[in-house]
Every structure is written in structure tokens, then in C-alpha cells.
PDB file of C-alpha atoms in Angstrom:
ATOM      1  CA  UNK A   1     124.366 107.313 118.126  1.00 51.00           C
ATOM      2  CA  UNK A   2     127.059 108.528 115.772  1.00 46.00           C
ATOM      3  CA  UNK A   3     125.241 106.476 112.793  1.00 50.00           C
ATOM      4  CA  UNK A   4     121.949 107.892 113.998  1.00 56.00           C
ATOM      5  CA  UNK A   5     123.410 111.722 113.843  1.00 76.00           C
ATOM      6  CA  UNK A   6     124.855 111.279 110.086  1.00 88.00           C
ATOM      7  CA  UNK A   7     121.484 109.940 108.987  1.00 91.00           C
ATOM      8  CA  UNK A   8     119.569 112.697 110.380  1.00 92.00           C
ATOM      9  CA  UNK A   9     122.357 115.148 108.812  1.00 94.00           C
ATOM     10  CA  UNK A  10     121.397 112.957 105.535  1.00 94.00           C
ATOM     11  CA  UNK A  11     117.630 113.978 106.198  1.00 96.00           C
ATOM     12  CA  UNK A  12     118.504 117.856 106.986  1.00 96.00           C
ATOM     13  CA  UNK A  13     120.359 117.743 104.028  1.00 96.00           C
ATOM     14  CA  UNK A  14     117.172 115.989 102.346  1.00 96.00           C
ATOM     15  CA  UNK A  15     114.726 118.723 103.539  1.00 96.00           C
ATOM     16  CA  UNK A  16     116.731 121.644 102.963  1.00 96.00           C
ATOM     17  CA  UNK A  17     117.426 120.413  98.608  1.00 95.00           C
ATOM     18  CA  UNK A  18     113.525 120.119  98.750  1.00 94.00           C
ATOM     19  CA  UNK A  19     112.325 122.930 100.642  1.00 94.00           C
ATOM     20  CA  UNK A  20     110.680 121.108 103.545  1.00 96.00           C
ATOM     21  CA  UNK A  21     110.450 123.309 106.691  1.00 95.00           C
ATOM     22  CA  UNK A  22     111.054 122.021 109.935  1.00 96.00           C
ATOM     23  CA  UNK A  23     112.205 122.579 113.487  1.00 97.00           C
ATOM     24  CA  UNK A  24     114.587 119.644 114.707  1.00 96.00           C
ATOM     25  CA  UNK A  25     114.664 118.221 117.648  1.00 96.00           C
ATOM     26  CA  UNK A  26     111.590 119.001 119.347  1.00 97.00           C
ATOM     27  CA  UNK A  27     110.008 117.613 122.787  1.00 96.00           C
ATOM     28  CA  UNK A  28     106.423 116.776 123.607  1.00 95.00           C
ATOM     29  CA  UNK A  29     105.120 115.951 127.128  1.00 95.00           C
ATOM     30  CA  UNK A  30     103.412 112.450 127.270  1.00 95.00           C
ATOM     31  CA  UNK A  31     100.505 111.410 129.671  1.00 94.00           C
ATOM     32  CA  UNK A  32     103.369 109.300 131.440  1.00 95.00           C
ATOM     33  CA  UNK A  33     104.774 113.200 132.776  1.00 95.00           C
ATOM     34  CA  UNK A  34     107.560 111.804 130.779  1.00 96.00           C
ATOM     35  CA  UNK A  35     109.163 114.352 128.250  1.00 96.00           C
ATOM     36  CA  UNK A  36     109.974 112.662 124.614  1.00 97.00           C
ATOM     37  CA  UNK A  37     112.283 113.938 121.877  1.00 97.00           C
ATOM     38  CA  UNK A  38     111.697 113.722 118.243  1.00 97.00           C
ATOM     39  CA  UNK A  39     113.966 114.534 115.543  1.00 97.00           C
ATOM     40  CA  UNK A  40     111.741 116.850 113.173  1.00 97.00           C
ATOM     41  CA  UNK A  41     108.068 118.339 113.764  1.00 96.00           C
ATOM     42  CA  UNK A  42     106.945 119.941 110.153  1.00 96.00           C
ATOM     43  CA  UNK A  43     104.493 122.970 111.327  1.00 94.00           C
ATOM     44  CA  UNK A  44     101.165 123.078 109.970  1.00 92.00           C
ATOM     45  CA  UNK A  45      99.845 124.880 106.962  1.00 89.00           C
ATOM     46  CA  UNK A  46      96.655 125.636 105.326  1.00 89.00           C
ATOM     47  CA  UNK A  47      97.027 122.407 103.491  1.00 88.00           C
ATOM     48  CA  UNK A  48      98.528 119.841 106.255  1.00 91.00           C
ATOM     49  CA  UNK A  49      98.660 119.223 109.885  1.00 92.00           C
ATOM     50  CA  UNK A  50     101.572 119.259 111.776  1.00 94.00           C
ATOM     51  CA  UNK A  51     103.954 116.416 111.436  1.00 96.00           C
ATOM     52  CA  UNK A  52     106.185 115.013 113.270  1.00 97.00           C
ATOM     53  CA  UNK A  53     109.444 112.603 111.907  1.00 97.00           C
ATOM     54  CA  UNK A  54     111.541 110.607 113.236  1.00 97.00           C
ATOM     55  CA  UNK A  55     114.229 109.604 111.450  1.00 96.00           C
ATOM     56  CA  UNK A  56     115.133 105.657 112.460  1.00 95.00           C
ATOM     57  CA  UNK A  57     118.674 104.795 110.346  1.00 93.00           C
ATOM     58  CA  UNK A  58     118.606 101.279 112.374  1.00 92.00           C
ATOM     59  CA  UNK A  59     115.216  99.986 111.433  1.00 95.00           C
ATOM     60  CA  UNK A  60     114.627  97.215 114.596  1.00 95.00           C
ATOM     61  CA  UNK A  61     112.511  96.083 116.952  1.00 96.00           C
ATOM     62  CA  UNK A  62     113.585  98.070 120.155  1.00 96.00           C
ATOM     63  CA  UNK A  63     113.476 100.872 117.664  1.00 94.00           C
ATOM     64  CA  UNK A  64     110.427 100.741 116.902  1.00 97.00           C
ATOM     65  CA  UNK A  65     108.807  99.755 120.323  1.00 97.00           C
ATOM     66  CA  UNK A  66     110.440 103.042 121.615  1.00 97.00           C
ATOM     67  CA  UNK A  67     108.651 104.703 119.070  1.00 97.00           C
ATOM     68  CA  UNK A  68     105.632 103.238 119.531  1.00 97.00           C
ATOM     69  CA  UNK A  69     105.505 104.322 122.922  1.00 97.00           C
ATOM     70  CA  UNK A  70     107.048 107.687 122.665  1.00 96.00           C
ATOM     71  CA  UNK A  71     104.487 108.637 120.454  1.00 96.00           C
ATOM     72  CA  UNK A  72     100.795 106.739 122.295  1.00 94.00           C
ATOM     73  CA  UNK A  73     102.338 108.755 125.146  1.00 95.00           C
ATOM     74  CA  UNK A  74     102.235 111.643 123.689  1.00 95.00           C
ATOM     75  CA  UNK A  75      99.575 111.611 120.745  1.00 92.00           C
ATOM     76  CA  UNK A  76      96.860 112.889 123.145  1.00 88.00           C
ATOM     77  CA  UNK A  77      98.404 116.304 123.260  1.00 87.00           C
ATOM     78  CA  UNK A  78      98.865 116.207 119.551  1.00 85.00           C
ATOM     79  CA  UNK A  79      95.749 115.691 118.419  1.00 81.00           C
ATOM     80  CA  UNK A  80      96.149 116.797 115.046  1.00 88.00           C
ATOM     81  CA  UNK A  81      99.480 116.075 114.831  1.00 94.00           C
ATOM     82  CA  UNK A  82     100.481 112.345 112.441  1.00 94.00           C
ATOM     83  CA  UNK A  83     103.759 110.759 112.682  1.00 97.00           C
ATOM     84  CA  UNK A  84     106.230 109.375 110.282  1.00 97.00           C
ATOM     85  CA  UNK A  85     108.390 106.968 110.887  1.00 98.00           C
ATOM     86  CA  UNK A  86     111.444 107.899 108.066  1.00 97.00           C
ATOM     87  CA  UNK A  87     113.247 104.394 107.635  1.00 97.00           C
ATOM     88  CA  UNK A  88     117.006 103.751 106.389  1.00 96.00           C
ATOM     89  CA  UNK A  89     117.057 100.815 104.587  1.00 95.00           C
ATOM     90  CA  UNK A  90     120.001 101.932 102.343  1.00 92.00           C
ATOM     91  CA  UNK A  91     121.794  99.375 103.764  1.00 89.00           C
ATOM     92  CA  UNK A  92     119.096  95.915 103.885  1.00 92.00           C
ATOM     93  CA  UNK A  93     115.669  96.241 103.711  1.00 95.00           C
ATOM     94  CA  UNK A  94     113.275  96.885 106.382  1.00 96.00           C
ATOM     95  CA  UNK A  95     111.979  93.880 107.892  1.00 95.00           C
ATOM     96  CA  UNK A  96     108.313  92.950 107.337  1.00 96.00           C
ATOM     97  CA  UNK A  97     107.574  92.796 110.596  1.00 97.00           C
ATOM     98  CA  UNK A  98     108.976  96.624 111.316  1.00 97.00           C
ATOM     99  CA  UNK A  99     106.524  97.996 108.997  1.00 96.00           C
ATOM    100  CA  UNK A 100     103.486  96.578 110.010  1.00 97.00           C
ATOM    101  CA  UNK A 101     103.967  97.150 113.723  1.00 97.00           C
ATOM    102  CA  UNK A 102     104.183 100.787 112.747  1.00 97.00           C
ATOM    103  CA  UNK A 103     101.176 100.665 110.639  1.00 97.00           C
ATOM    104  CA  UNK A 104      98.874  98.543 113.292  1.00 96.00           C
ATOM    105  CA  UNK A 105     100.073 101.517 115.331  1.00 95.00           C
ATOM    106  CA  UNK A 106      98.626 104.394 112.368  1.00 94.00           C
ATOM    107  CA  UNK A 107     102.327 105.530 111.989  1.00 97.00           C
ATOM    108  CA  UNK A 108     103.310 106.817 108.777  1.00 96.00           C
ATOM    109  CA  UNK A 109     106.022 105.335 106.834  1.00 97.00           C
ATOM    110  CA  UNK A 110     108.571 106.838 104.295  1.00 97.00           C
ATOM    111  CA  UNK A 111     111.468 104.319 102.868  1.00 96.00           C
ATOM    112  CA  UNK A 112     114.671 106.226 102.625  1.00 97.00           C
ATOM    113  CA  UNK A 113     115.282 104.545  99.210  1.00 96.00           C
ATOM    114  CA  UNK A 114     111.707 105.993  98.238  1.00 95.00           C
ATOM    115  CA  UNK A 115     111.677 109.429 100.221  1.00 95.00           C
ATOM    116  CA  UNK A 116     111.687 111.327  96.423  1.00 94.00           C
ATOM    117  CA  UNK A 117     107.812 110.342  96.085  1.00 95.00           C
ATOM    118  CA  UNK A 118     107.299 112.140  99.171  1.00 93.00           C
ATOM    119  CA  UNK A 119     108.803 115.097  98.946  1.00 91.00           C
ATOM    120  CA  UNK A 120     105.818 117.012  97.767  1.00 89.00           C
ATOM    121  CA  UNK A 121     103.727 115.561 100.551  1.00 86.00           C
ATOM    122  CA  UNK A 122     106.377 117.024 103.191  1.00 92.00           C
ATOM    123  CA  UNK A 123     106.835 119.903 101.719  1.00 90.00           C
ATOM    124  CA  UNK A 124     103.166 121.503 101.772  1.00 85.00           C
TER     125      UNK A 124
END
């Protein structure tokens, strides 16, 4: 938890340098009647839907099966709403097998090492 917190303080930090407006630590109601948190939601604007991030500084499996399901549960009351997965792999890379279970799953996702060429993309 504590290395979770300072990279999410790392991605505040990151959205605040590049203007990117967001509300942290929002919850969505899932199908399950469960109630899931997620770190960041960036509101909609005339040229983007919402999106939602969650930040993920331990890139694993568990990780990512949480998110998986956290966000099928809830996606149905977010219709318009995409996901991004926001990786740390500052420290090793991001296994292969990570990435593509997000992307079988139509997640979004942003390397921290690479979050500069998506700035832009947040930030509108």
C-alpha cells in the first residue's frame, strides 16, 4: 500500500505539471451490488469521454485480475466511460503477459516510462 500511495502521489504530481483534470479516488457501483474504487476518473469534455485511471505501480497478475473485474463489473454503468490501466515499470518492465490480458479485456494502457506521449491525450 505505501508503494502504491507514492506512485499515485507520482501521478498527481504528473497531472497537475500537465494540466490534466481529475477527481481522485472515485467509486462506481458494479452489477455485483459491489462498490469499486478507482484512483482517478478524468470528466468528459467536448472532445473526450470520461476516463477513468488506475494507477497500478506493481504491474502483476492479481493486479490485473482485480482490475479486470472491478471494471466488467462496473463498465455497464459507464457506458461511455474507457479505462486506463497507468503501469509502473520504472523499476522492470511490464510483463508480456500483463499487457495483453488488459488489452483482450479493451483496457487502455499508458507505460509510466512513456506517459509524456500521452499527456495531450489526457489532458483534453
Amino acid at each position: 500500500p505505501y508503494v502504491q500511495n507514492l506512485f499515485c502521489e507520482d501521478v498527481v504530481s504528473w497531472f497537475d505539471t500537465n494540466e490534466i483534470r481529475y477527481i481522485q479516488d472515485v467509486q462506481f457501483s458494479g452489477k455485483s451490488g459491489l462498490t469499486h474504487k478507482f484512483d482517478f476518473s478524468i470528466p468528459k469534455s467536448k472532445k473526450s469521454a470520461e476516463r477513468i485511471v488506475q494507477a497500478i505501480s506493481n504491474p502483476n497478475r492479481e493486479n490485473t485480475q482485480n482490475l479486470i473485474f472491478k471494471w466488467f463489473d462496473t463498465k455497464e454503468n459507464r457506458k461511455q466511460s474507457t479505462l486506463i490501466a497507468l503501469l509502473n515499470d520504472t523499476e522492470k518492465a511490464v510483463p508480456a503477459s500483463i499487457n495483453d490480458a488488459l488489452c483482450n479485456y479493451g483496457i487502455q494502457i499508458i507505460s509510466w516510462n512513456n506517459r509524456q506521449n500521452y499527456s495531450d491525450l489526457l489532458a483534453s
